mmCIF file of C-alpha atoms in Angstrom:
data_model
loop_
_atom_site.group_PDB
_atom_site.id
_atom_site.type_symbol
_atom_site.label_atom_id
_atom_site.label_comp_id
_atom_site.label_asym_id
_atom_site.label_seq_id
_atom_site.Cartn_x
_atom_site.Cartn_y
_atom_site.Cartn_z
ATOM 1 C CA UNK A 11 -41.011 -134.774 30.200
ATOM 2 C CA UNK A 12 -38.810 -135.856 33.141
ATOM 3 C CA UNK A 13 -37.034 -138.416 31.256
ATOM 4 C CA UNK A 14 -35.789 -135.608 28.703
ATOM 5 C CA UNK A 15 -34.946 -133.482 31.829
ATOM 6 C CA UNK A 16 -32.537 -136.724 33.105
ATOM 7 C CA UNK A 17 -31.285 -137.192 29.650
ATOM 8 C CA UNK A 18 -30.178 -133.679 29.751
ATOM 9 C CA UNK A 19 -28.583 -133.939 33.249
ATOM 10 C CA UNK A 20 -26.629 -136.777 32.087
ATOM 11 C CA UNK A 21 -25.229 -134.561 29.165
ATOM 12 C CA UNK A 22 -24.427 -131.792 31.194
ATOM 13 C CA UNK A 23 -22.698 -133.891 33.668
ATOM 14 C CA UNK A 24 -20.697 -135.586 30.975
ATOM 15 C CA UNK A 25 -19.947 -131.809 29.822
ATOM 16 C CA UNK A 26 -18.168 -131.145 32.721
ATOM 17 C CA UNK A 27 -16.462 -134.235 33.375
ATOM 18 C CA UNK A 28 -15.227 -134.285 29.577
ATOM 19 C CA UNK A 29 -15.093 -130.776 28.685
ATOM 20 C CA UNK A 30 -17.093 -130.116 25.948
ATOM 21 C CA UNK A 31 -19.198 -127.206 25.093
ATOM 22 C CA UNK A 32 -21.247 -128.290 22.062
ATOM 23 C CA UNK A 33 -23.312 -131.221 21.344
ATOM 24 C CA UNK A 34 -24.240 -132.353 17.953
ATOM 25 C CA UNK A 35 -25.837 -135.513 18.314
ATOM 26 C CA UNK A 36 -27.327 -137.617 21.135
ATOM 27 C CA UNK A 37 -27.803 -141.439 20.826
ATOM 28 C CA UNK A 38 -30.546 -142.802 22.975
ATOM 29 C CA UNK A 39 -31.209 -146.632 23.430
ATOM 30 C CA UNK A 40 -34.912 -146.930 23.804
ATOM 31 C CA UNK A 41 -36.082 -150.853 23.930
ATOM 32 C CA UNK A 42 -39.559 -151.462 22.805
ATOM 33 C CA UNK A 43 -40.556 -153.121 25.942
ATOM 34 C CA UNK A 44 -39.726 -149.946 27.812
ATOM 35 C CA UNK A 45 -42.780 -147.631 28.193
ATOM 36 C CA UNK A 46 -40.976 -144.698 26.267
ATOM 37 C CA UNK A 47 -42.885 -143.104 23.537
ATOM 38 C CA UNK A 48 -40.044 -142.233 21.220
ATOM 39 C CA UNK A 49 -42.129 -139.142 19.526
ATOM 40 C CA UNK A 50 -42.869 -137.938 22.809
ATOM 41 C CA UNK A 51 -39.554 -138.267 23.966
ATOM 42 C CA UNK A 52 -38.400 -136.203 20.931
ATOM 43 C CA UNK A 53 -40.596 -133.264 21.702
ATOM 44 C CA UNK A 54 -39.866 -133.178 25.415
ATOM 45 C CA UNK A 55 -36.027 -133.368 24.382
ATOM 46 C CA UNK A 56 -36.551 -130.323 22.094
ATOM 47 C CA UNK A 57 -38.298 -128.290 24.929
ATOM 48 C CA UNK A 58 -35.867 -129.134 27.739
ATOM 49 C CA UNK A 59 -32.705 -128.382 25.772
ATOM 50 C CA UNK A 60 -33.676 -125.131 24.397
ATOM 51 C CA UNK A 61 -30.837 -122.748 25.739
ATOM 52 C CA UNK A 62 -29.085 -125.467 27.141
ATOM 53 C CA UNK A 63 -25.634 -127.170 25.975
ATOM 54 C CA UNK A 64 -27.682 -129.276 23.672
ATOM 55 C CA UNK A 65 -29.829 -126.751 21.935
ATOM 56 C CA UNK A 66 -30.265 -127.707 18.402
ATOM 57 C CA UNK A 67 -28.583 -131.274 19.227
ATOM 58 C CA UNK A 68 -29.894 -134.172 16.783
ATOM 59 C CA UNK A 69 -31.525 -136.659 18.707
ATOM 60 C CA UNK A 70 -30.957 -140.422 17.391
ATOM 61 C CA UNK A 71 -33.276 -143.344 19.168
ATOM 62 C CA UNK A 72 -31.976 -146.568 18.673
ATOM 63 C CA UNK A 73 -34.872 -148.997 19.193
ATOM 64 C CA UNK A 74 -34.236 -152.505 20.809
ATOM 65 C CA UNK A 75 -35.973 -155.380 19.969
ATOM 66 C CA UNK A 76 -37.784 -157.089 23.074
ATOM 67 C CA UNK A 77 -36.284 -160.597 23.983
ATOM 68 C CA UNK A 78 -37.374 -162.991 26.797
ATOM 69 C CA UNK A 79 -36.197 -166.331 28.660
ATOM 70 C CA UNK A 80 -39.080 -168.527 29.845
ATOM 71 C CA UNK A 81 -38.644 -169.088 33.813
ATOM 72 C CA UNK A 82 -40.147 -172.452 33.349
ATOM 73 C CA UNK A 83 -38.756 -174.116 30.087
ATOM 74 C CA UNK A 84 -35.744 -171.462 29.624
ATOM 75 C CA UNK A 85 -36.867 -171.260 25.989
ATOM 76 C CA UNK A 86 -35.344 -167.883 24.615
ATOM 77 C CA UNK A 87 -37.898 -165.774 22.303
ATOM 78 C CA UNK A 88 -38.444 -162.339 20.747
ATOM 79 C CA UNK A 89 -40.975 -160.619 22.820
ATOM 80 C CA UNK A 90 -43.516 -157.992 21.474
ATOM 81 C CA UNK A 91 -45.023 -157.236 24.529
ATOM 82 C CA UNK A 92 -44.349 -157.909 28.180
ATOM 83 C CA UNK A 93 -47.487 -160.085 28.627
ATOM 84 C CA UNK A 94 -46.362 -162.542 25.382
ATOM 85 C CA UNK A 95 -46.766 -166.214 26.531
ATOM 86 C CA UNK A 96 -43.761 -168.623 25.828
ATOM 87 C CA UNK A 97 -44.459 -170.322 22.395
ATOM 88 C CA UNK A 98 -43.030 -173.563 23.752
ATOM 89 C CA UNK A 99 -44.905 -174.208 27.027
ATOM 90 C CA UNK A 100 -47.494 -171.380 27.058
ATOM 91 C CA UNK A 101 -46.131 -170.008 30.406
ATOM 92 C CA UNK A 102 -46.314 -166.225 31.104
ATOM 93 C CA UNK A 103 -43.432 -165.926 33.425
ATOM 94 C CA UNK A 104 -41.151 -164.674 31.356
ATOM 95 C CA UNK A 105 -38.051 -162.704 32.145
ATOM 96 C CA UNK A 106 -37.022 -159.975 29.879
ATOM 97 C CA UNK A 107 -33.490 -160.109 28.664
ATOM 98 C CA UNK A 108 -33.658 -156.883 26.521
ATOM 99 C CA UNK A 109 -35.732 -154.646 25.225
ATOM 100 C CA UNK A 110 -36.512 -152.720 28.540
ATOM 101 C CA UNK A 111 -33.639 -150.440 28.050
ATOM 102 C CA UNK A 112 -33.575 -146.478 28.449
ATOM 103 C CA UNK A 113 -30.046 -145.491 27.987
ATOM 104 C CA UNK A 114 -28.133 -142.583 26.920
ATOM 105 C CA UNK A 115 -25.552 -144.361 24.806
ATOM 106 C CA UNK A 116 -23.157 -141.902 23.418
ATOM 107 C CA UNK A 117 -22.628 -138.164 22.385
ATOM 108 C CA UNK A 118 -21.182 -136.535 19.487
ATOM 109 C CA UNK A 119 -19.433 -133.558 20.800
ATOM 110 C CA UNK A 120 -17.485 -130.307 19.670
ATOM 111 C CA UNK B 1 -1.543 -136.129 19.676
ATOM 112 C CA UNK B 2 -3.578 -136.887 17.036
ATOM 113 C CA UNK B 3 -6.447 -139.452 17.812
ATOM 114 C CA UNK B 4 -6.657 -140.450 14.342
ATOM 115 C CA UNK B 5 -2.899 -141.899 13.877
ATOM 116 C CA UNK B 6 -1.143 -141.049 16.868
ATOM 117 C CA UNK B 7 1.156 -138.491 15.357
ATOM 118 C CA UNK B 8 2.250 -135.783 17.784
ATOM 119 C CA UNK B 9 2.071 -131.996 17.619
ATOM 120 C CA UNK B 10 5.972 -130.961 17.969
ATOM 121 C CA UNK B 11 6.963 -127.354 17.415
ATOM 122 C CA UNK B 12 6.351 -126.387 13.992
ATOM 123 C CA UNK B 13 8.976 -124.526 11.869
ATOM 124 C CA UNK B 14 8.551 -122.876 8.540
ATOM 125 C CA UNK B 15 11.711 -121.661 6.908
ATOM 126 C CA UNK B 16 13.662 -122.435 10.453
ATOM 127 C CA UNK B 17 11.243 -119.919 11.903
ATOM 128 C CA UNK B 18 9.100 -121.300 14.917
ATOM 129 C CA UNK B 19 5.367 -120.828 14.265
ATOM 130 C CA UNK B 20 3.012 -120.288 16.970
ATOM 131 C CA UNK B 21 -0.282 -122.379 16.721
ATOM 132 C CA UNK B 22 -2.882 -119.815 17.184
ATOM 133 C CA UNK B 23 -5.537 -120.489 14.832
ATOM 134 C CA UNK B 24 -7.887 -123.321 15.328
ATOM 135 C CA UNK B 25 -9.742 -124.949 12.532
ATOM 136 C CA UNK B 26 -13.139 -123.908 14.186
ATOM 137 C CA UNK B 27 -12.512 -120.310 13.486
ATOM 138 C CA UNK B 28 -13.937 -119.217 10.102
ATOM 139 C CA UNK B 29 -11.780 -118.948 7.166
ATOM 140 C CA UNK B 30 -10.654 -115.213 6.499
ATOM 141 C CA UNK B 31 -9.923 -114.867 2.705
ATOM 142 C CA UNK B 32 -7.568 -112.183 1.163
ATOM 143 C CA UNK B 33 -9.992 -109.731 -0.922
ATOM 144 C CA UNK B 34 -9.168 -109.634 -4.722
ATOM 145 C CA UNK B 35 -8.914 -105.794 -4.467
ATOM 146 C CA UNK B 36 -5.836 -105.866 -2.286
ATOM 147 C CA UNK B 37 -2.813 -104.484 -3.866
ATOM 148 C CA UNK B 38 -0.775 -105.001 -0.791
ATOM 149 C CA UNK B 39 1.814 -107.793 -0.992
ATOM 150 C CA UNK B 40 0.563 -110.894 0.780
ATOM 151 C CA UNK B 41 3.396 -112.354 3.756
ATOM 152 C CA UNK B 42 1.572 -115.162 4.953
ATOM 153 C CA UNK B 43 4.566 -116.026 7.319
ATOM 154 C CA UNK B 44 4.627 -112.441 9.025
ATOM 155 C CA UNK B 45 1.228 -113.046 10.307
ATOM 156 C CA UNK B 46 2.610 -115.959 11.936
ATOM 157 C CA UNK B 47 -0.619 -117.724 12.070
ATOM 158 C CA UNK B 48 -1.130 -121.284 11.170
ATOM 159 C CA UNK B 49 -4.243 -123.124 10.106
ATOM 160 C CA UNK B 50 -4.223 -126.117 12.704
ATOM 161 C CA UNK B 51 -6.563 -128.900 11.809
ATOM 162 C CA UNK B 52 -5.595 -130.948 14.831
ATOM 163 C CA UNK B 53 -5.889 -128.162 17.527
ATOM 164 C CA UNK B 54 -9.715 -128.564 18.179
ATOM 165 C CA UNK B 55 -11.132 -131.353 20.777
ATOM 166 C CA UNK B 56 -10.739 -134.219 18.747
ATOM 167 C CA UNK B 57 -7.282 -133.687 17.974
ATOM 168 C CA UNK B 58 -7.118 -135.308 14.557
ATOM 169 C CA UNK B 59 -5.065 -134.370 11.951
ATOM 170 C CA UNK B 60 -6.694 -136.050 8.851
ATOM 171 C CA UNK B 61 -8.746 -133.988 6.481
ATOM 172 C CA UNK B 62 -12.275 -135.079 6.376
ATOM 173 C CA UNK B 63 -12.484 -136.189 9.674
ATOM 174 C CA UNK B 64 -14.665 -133.788 11.687
ATOM 175 C CA UNK B 65 -13.553 -132.079 15.058
ATOM 176 C CA UNK B 66 -16.314 -133.290 16.642
ATOM 177 C CA UNK B 67 -15.406 -136.738 18.697
ATOM 178 C CA UNK B 68 -17.635 -139.256 20.437
ATOM 179 C CA UNK B 69 -18.201 -139.775 24.134
ATOM 180 C CA UNK B 70 -19.194 -142.927 25.096
ATOM 181 C CA UNK B 71 -21.991 -142.451 28.039
ATOM 182 C CA UNK B 72 -23.898 -145.940 28.489
ATOM 183 C CA UNK B 73 -25.903 -144.628 31.551
ATOM 184 C CA UNK B 74 -29.356 -145.394 32.190
ATOM 185 C CA UNK B 75 -31.703 -142.213 31.520
ATOM 186 C CA UNK B 76 -33.218 -143.134 35.179
ATOM 187 C CA UNK B 77 -29.793 -143.870 37.057
ATOM 188 C CA UNK B 78 -29.989 -140.430 38.912
ATOM 189 C CA UNK B 79 -33.534 -141.490 40.344
ATOM 190 C CA UNK B 80 -32.352 -145.140 41.181
ATOM 191 C CA UNK B 81 -29.430 -143.663 43.085
ATOM 192 C CA UNK B 82 -31.804 -141.382 45.220
ATOM 193 C CA UNK B 83 -34.023 -144.630 45.645
ATOM 194 C CA UNK B 84 -31.301 -146.775 46.687
ATOM 195 C CA UNK B 85 -30.131 -143.959 49.350
ATOM 196 C CA UNK B 86 -33.940 -144.267 50.442
ATOM 197 C CA UNK B 87 -33.852 -147.776 50.328
ATOM 198 C CA UNK B 88 -30.977 -147.868 52.662
ATOM 199 C CA UNK B 89 -32.187 -145.561 55.085
ATOM 200 C CA UNK B 90 -35.653 -147.395 55.357
ATOM 201 C CA UNK B 91 -34.165 -150.574 55.777
ATOM 202 C CA UNK B 92 -31.654 -149.407 58.358
ATOM 203 C CA UNK B 93 -34.429 -148.019 60.530
ATOM 204 C CA UNK B 94 -36.777 -151.086 59.949
ATOM 205 C CA UNK B 95 -39.384 -149.049 58.063
ATOM 206 C CA UNK B 96 -41.478 -150.906 55.747
ATOM 207 C CA UNK B 97 -42.474 -148.645 52.854
ATOM 208 C CA UNK B 98 -45.214 -149.090 50.364
ATOM 209 C CA UNK B 99 -45.655 -147.392 47.344
ATOM 210 C CA UNK B 100 -49.276 -147.023 46.154
ATOM 211 C CA UNK B 101 -50.031 -146.452 42.788
ATOM 212 C CA UNK B 102 -53.223 -146.389 40.548
ATOM 213 C CA UNK B 103 -55.269 -144.202 38.171
ATOM 214 C CA UNK B 104 -57.161 -141.443 39.643
ATOM 215 C CA UNK B 105 -60.156 -142.168 41.477
ATOM 216 C CA UNK B 106 -59.561 -146.032 42.406
ATOM 217 C CA UNK B 107 -60.263 -145.215 46.158
ATOM 218 C CA UNK B 108 -56.700 -144.886 47.059
ATOM 219 C CA UNK B 109 -56.962 -142.329 50.047
ATOM 220 C CA UNK B 110 -60.139 -144.115 51.494
ATOM 221 C CA UNK B 111 -58.664 -147.221 51.280
ATOM 222 C CA UNK B 112 -55.643 -145.677 53.065
ATOM 223 C CA UNK B 113 -57.727 -143.850 55.797
ATOM 224 C CA UNK B 114 -59.383 -147.344 56.724
ATOM 225 C CA UNK B 115 -55.881 -149.343 56.716
ATOM 226 C CA UNK B 116 -54.657 -146.479 59.082
ATOM 227 C CA UNK B 117 -57.850 -146.562 61.173
ATOM 228 C CA UNK B 118 -57.251 -150.428 61.425
ATOM 229 C CA UNK B 119 -53.470 -150.555 62.321
ATOM 230 C CA UNK B 120 -53.037 -147.579 64.238
ATOM 231 C CA UNK B 121 -53.124 -149.250 67.478
ATOM 232 C CA UNK B 122 -50.483 -152.012 66.651
ATOM 233 C CA UNK B 123 -48.532 -149.969 63.947
ATOM 234 C CA UNK B 124 -46.826 -146.471 63.977
ATOM 235 C CA UNK B 125 -47.783 -145.076 60.340
ATOM 236 C CA UNK B 126 -46.633 -142.346 58.463
ATOM 237 C CA UNK B 127 -48.155 -141.332 55.002
ATOM 238 C CA UNK B 128 -46.318 -139.246 51.893
ATOM 239 C CA UNK B 129 -49.190 -137.898 49.868
ATOM 240 C CA UNK B 130 -48.333 -137.152 46.247
ATOM 241 C CA UNK B 131 -50.832 -134.848 44.056
ATOM 242 C CA UNK B 132 -50.422 -132.385 41.553
ATOM 243 C CA UNK B 133 -52.199 -129.701 43.507
ATOM 244 C CA UNK B 134 -53.853 -129.245 46.870
ATOM 245 C CA UNK B 135 -53.243 -130.933 50.280
ATOM 246 C CA UNK B 136 -56.846 -132.206 50.378
ATOM 247 C CA UNK B 137 -55.428 -135.957 50.608
ATOM 248 C CA UNK B 138 -52.961 -134.948 53.542
ATOM 249 C CA UNK B 139 -55.451 -133.522 55.415
ATOM 250 C CA UNK B 140 -57.903 -136.309 55.299
ATOM 251 C CA UNK B 141 -55.028 -138.687 56.635
ATOM 252 C CA UNK B 142 -54.264 -136.398 59.560
ATOM 253 C CA UNK B 143 -57.816 -136.686 60.459
ATOM 254 C CA UNK B 144 -57.096 -140.287 61.341
ATOM 255 C CA UNK B 145 -54.208 -138.999 63.831
ATOM 256 C CA UNK B 146 -51.521 -140.208 61.496
ATOM 257 C CA UNK B 147 -48.564 -138.186 60.637
ATOM 258 C CA UNK B 148 -48.962 -137.228 56.979
ATOM 259 C CA UNK B 149 -46.800 -135.029 54.381
ATOM 260 C CA UNK B 150 -48.101 -133.636 51.129
ATOM 261 C CA UNK B 151 -46.006 -133.328 48.161
ATOM 262 C CA UNK B 152 -47.425 -131.425 45.282
ATOM 263 C CA UNK B 153 -45.593 -132.215 42.088
ATOM 264 C CA UNK B 154 -47.102 -129.136 40.230
ATOM 265 C CA UNK B 155 -46.898 -130.410 36.465
ATOM 266 C CA UNK B 156 -45.245 -133.780 37.367
ATOM 267 C CA UNK B 157 -47.303 -136.968 36.951
ATOM 268 C CA UNK B 158 -45.232 -138.993 39.440
ATOM 269 C CA UNK B 159 -43.180 -138.839 42.565
ATOM 270 C CA UNK B 160 -39.562 -139.487 42.110
ATOM 271 C CA UNK B 161 -36.926 -140.631 44.612
ATOM 272 C CA UNK B 162 -35.531 -137.436 45.396
ATOM 273 C CA UNK B 163 -39.020 -135.990 46.101
ATOM 274 C CA UNK B 164 -39.542 -138.702 48.779
ATOM 275 C CA UNK B 165 -35.938 -138.528 50.180
ATOM 276 C CA UNK B 166 -36.697 -134.897 50.598
ATOM 277 C CA UNK B 167 -40.133 -135.674 52.389
ATOM 278 C CA UNK B 168 -38.423 -138.256 54.349
ATOM 279 C CA UNK B 169 -35.938 -135.765 55.878
ATOM 280 C CA UNK B 170 -38.722 -133.423 57.002
ATOM 281 C CA UNK B 171 -40.594 -136.036 58.935
ATOM 282 C CA UNK B 172 -39.731 -137.566 62.169
ATOM 283 C CA UNK B 173 -40.115 -141.379 60.949
ATOM 284 C CA UNK B 174 -40.155 -143.752 63.767
ATOM 285 C CA UNK B 175 -37.839 -147.234 64.087
ATOM 286 C CA UNK B 176 -39.808 -150.341 63.003
ATOM 287 C CA UNK B 177 -42.761 -148.428 61.391
ATOM 288 C CA UNK B 178 -44.860 -148.271 58.145
ATOM 289 C CA UNK B 179 -44.353 -145.656 55.704
ATOM 290 C CA UNK B 180 -47.352 -145.577 52.801
ATOM 291 C CA UNK B 181 -46.528 -143.617 50.043
ATOM 292 C CA UNK B 182 -49.647 -142.472 47.668
ATOM 293 C CA UNK B 183 -48.263 -141.823 44.534
ATOM 294 C CA UNK B 184 -49.962 -139.144 42.100
ATOM 295 C CA UNK B 185 -52.910 -140.823 40.311
ATOM 296 C CA UNK B 186 -51.633 -142.188 37.179
ATOM 297 C CA UNK B 187 -50.927 -145.769 35.849
ATOM 298 C CA UNK B 188 -48.481 -144.897 33.627
ATOM 299 C CA UNK B 189 -45.299 -143.001 34.555
ATOM 300 C CA UNK B 190 -44.977 -143.844 38.211
ATOM 301 C CA UNK B 191 -44.153 -147.738 37.221
ATOM 302 C CA UNK B 192 -40.713 -146.404 36.366
ATOM 303 C CA UNK B 193 -39.738 -144.537 38.798
ATOM 304 C CA UNK B 194 -38.259 -146.545 42.079
ATOM 305 C CA UNK B 195 -38.949 -144.649 45.163
ATOM 306 C CA UNK B 196 -36.870 -146.925 47.607
ATOM 307 C CA UNK B 197 -40.183 -148.755 48.305
ATOM 308 C CA UNK B 198 -40.491 -152.344 49.869
ATOM 309 C CA UNK B 199 -43.286 -153.022 47.187
ATOM 310 C CA UNK B 200 -45.477 -151.313 44.765
ATOM 311 C CA UNK B 201 -49.059 -152.021 45.421
ATOM 312 C CA UNK B 202 -51.254 -151.146 42.362
ATOM 313 C CA UNK B 203 -54.897 -150.453 42.939
ATOM 314 C CA UNK B 204 -57.535 -151.186 40.361
ATOM 315 C CA UNK B 205 -61.019 -150.525 40.975
ATOM 316 C CA UNK B 206 -63.807 -152.536 39.463
ATOM 317 C CA UNK B 207 -65.472 -149.103 38.001
ATOM 318 C CA UNK B 208 -62.755 -149.375 35.631
ATOM 319 C CA UNK B 209 -62.214 -151.671 32.694
ATOM 320 C CA UNK B 210 -61.091 -155.238 33.360
ATOM 321 C CA UNK B 211 -58.516 -154.859 30.691
ATOM 322 C CA UNK B 212 -56.745 -152.419 32.404
ATOM 323 C CA UNK B 213 -53.611 -154.615 33.247
ATOM 324 C CA UNK B 214 -53.287 -155.155 29.499
ATOM 325 C CA UNK B 215 -53.627 -151.360 28.536
ATOM 326 C CA UNK B 216 -51.055 -150.286 31.326
ATOM 327 C CA UNK B 217 -48.984 -153.281 31.323
ATOM 328 C CA UNK B 218 -45.772 -151.738 32.780
ATOM 329 C CA UNK B 219 -47.666 -150.762 36.512
ATOM 330 C CA UNK B 220 -49.178 -154.452 36.798
ATOM 331 C CA UNK B 221 -45.452 -155.844 35.747
ATOM 332 C CA UNK B 222 -43.530 -153.456 38.379
ATOM 333 C CA UNK B 223 -46.267 -154.193 41.163
ATOM 334 C CA UNK B 224 -45.902 -156.970 43.763
ATOM 335 C CA UNK B 225 -49.631 -156.856 45.009
ATOM 336 C CA UNK B 226 -52.972 -155.989 43.424
ATOM 337 C CA UNK B 227 -55.693 -154.673 45.472
ATOM 338 C CA UNK B 228 -58.969 -154.958 43.580
ATOM 339 C CA UNK B 229 -60.864 -152.403 45.115
ATOM 340 C CA UNK B 230 -64.667 -151.207 45.168
ATOM 341 C CA UNK B 231 -65.596 -155.144 45.182
ATOM 342 C CA UNK B 232 -69.031 -154.086 47.080
ATOM 343 C CA UNK B 233 -70.204 -152.555 43.685
ATOM 344 C CA UNK B 234 -69.626 -155.760 41.864
ATOM 345 C CA UNK B 235 -73.286 -156.750 41.930
ATOM 346 C CA UNK B 236 -74.512 -153.322 39.914
ATOM 347 C CA UNK B 237 -71.600 -153.760 37.461
ATOM 348 C CA UNK B 238 -70.668 -156.070 34.382
ATOM 349 C CA UNK B 239 -67.036 -156.076 35.600
ATOM 350 C CA UNK B 240 -65.491 -159.533 34.919
ATOM 351 C CA UNK B 241 -63.434 -160.187 38.158
ATOM 352 C CA UNK B 242 -61.661 -163.512 36.709
ATOM 353 C CA UNK B 243 -60.849 -161.828 33.376
ATOM 354 C CA UNK B 244 -59.232 -159.002 35.263
ATOM 355 C CA UNK B 245 -57.165 -161.347 37.397
ATOM 356 C CA UNK B 246 -56.271 -163.371 34.299
ATOM 357 C CA UNK B 247 -54.993 -160.322 32.629
ATOM 358 C CA UNK B 248 -53.397 -159.052 35.395
ATOM 359 C CA UNK B 249 -51.394 -162.487 35.980
ATOM 360 C CA UNK B 250 -50.645 -162.680 32.279
ATOM 361 C CA UNK B 251 -48.463 -159.356 32.474
ATOM 362 C CA UNK B 252 -47.207 -160.254 35.789
ATOM 363 C CA UNK B 253 -47.541 -163.977 36.875
ATOM 364 C CA UNK B 254 -45.655 -163.383 40.509
ATOM 365 C CA UNK B 255 -48.407 -160.746 41.306
ATOM 366 C CA UNK B 256 -50.757 -161.537 44.519
ATOM 367 C CA UNK B 257 -54.127 -160.211 44.209
ATOM 368 C CA UNK B 258 -56.725 -159.345 47.121
ATOM 369 C CA UNK B 259 -60.293 -158.573 46.337
ATOM 370 C CA UNK B 260 -61.230 -155.629 48.565
ATOM 371 C CA UNK B 261 -63.844 -153.033 49.192
ATOM 372 C CA UNK B 262 -62.327 -149.952 51.320
ATOM 373 C CA UNK B 263 -66.280 -148.870 51.736
ATOM 374 C CA UNK B 264 -67.369 -152.036 53.589
ATOM 375 C CA UNK B 265 -64.031 -153.624 54.796
ATOM 376 C CA UNK B 266 -64.552 -157.043 52.612
ATOM 377 C CA UNK B 267 -61.264 -158.163 52.050
ATOM 378 C CA UNK B 268 -59.556 -155.820 54.574
ATOM 379 C CA UNK B 269 -58.292 -158.680 56.854
ATOM 380 C CA UNK B 270 -56.347 -159.994 53.988
ATOM 381 C CA UNK B 271 -54.699 -156.775 53.027
ATOM 382 C CA UNK B 272 -53.878 -156.132 56.831
ATOM 383 C CA UNK B 273 -52.035 -159.408 57.187
ATOM 384 C CA UNK B 274 -50.200 -158.977 53.958
ATOM 385 C CA UNK B 275 -48.888 -155.938 55.303
ATOM 386 C CA UNK B 276 -48.130 -157.107 58.632
ATOM 387 C CA UNK B 277 -46.373 -160.048 57.549
ATOM 388 C CA UNK B 278 -44.070 -157.455 55.323
ATOM 389 C CA UNK B 279 -43.417 -155.416 58.308
ATOM 390 C CA UNK B 280 -42.360 -158.202 60.460
ATOM 391 C CA UNK B 281 -39.970 -159.434 57.660
ATOM 392 C CA UNK B 282 -38.561 -155.867 57.882
ATOM 393 C CA UNK B 283 -38.028 -155.412 61.493
ATOM 394 C CA UNK B 284 -36.455 -158.797 62.159
ATOM 395 C CA UNK B 285 -33.728 -157.953 59.204
ATOM 396 C CA UNK B 286 -30.531 -157.032 61.220
ATOM 397 C CA UNK B 287 -30.680 -153.277 61.846
#
């Protein structure tokens, strides 16, 4: 819920700065390793944007695959979860390179 | 200027007459009615249908007046800004802040009470309590003599940096003191919200499942220390301590683990040492 409210705040701030009054589409980038459940976010987005500038805006969620780098052997690999082990050296000390994003990417405005 | 090709929007003339740009393409079209007997003089109305007048400023047919606005902003950027402000303030005053996170009922408050009782001779301790409702926890802390402030989040399932910032403003924090923030009992959302603390401390009790670190990995990934609480109950349970620690280290290999019991004080010295070591590191930083 508070994530959806944060999204709306970012949109409203941008509306003031960029002088637009209607929003058609909102693109979010949500990494598969972030702890956001897209369907829950969609539901909350519809609730918090009611009677706001983003009322009826379409929400497009771009999922980003997880990707990590092993801190021991520097091997880079796709990650399905934050507790995957390195397929090369079997170590769990993996730095997330991408896939933990929660970003407002862009808006289509009128 | 047109945003499609860069062409300008100079004065429009029709038959040598200046045409005022009045109609934007956003307005609905009005058609003449077929029954009208009047002669139609469009130029007399001096109205122009201008497809380039709207916000996108594009003249090309087929291109929508909607435009794209790049944002590229982290959803939590606002919270992170507040958290950085809190961190700056705390570090300036040499205050060591811990964010205690766990599911409900892991024994956070009892642990806090015992910690305060053990440390209050040596350290000034302030507690920020986060719960959805009631100030029972703050009252329990105040009984120890420590200052406590209660934040009720209402429907909120976590504390955020703005709430904590407001609480910090309301209390008189002493320089070189210890600030314990007891987050709302929830193993999910508090993982994402930086409050400006030095460390997140996750508390897992042995009455929960040993697979909690894998079920709620984000929290164990975000924490620097895990306290395995209620260890005095182990003889009565089937809880596999080694497996729980193995799972936790799988999620976060840099996690420090202390086995503790708030009820009979086992493991308390290790926990108190950890606090004091961190606190000393904070206070020797240049103010």
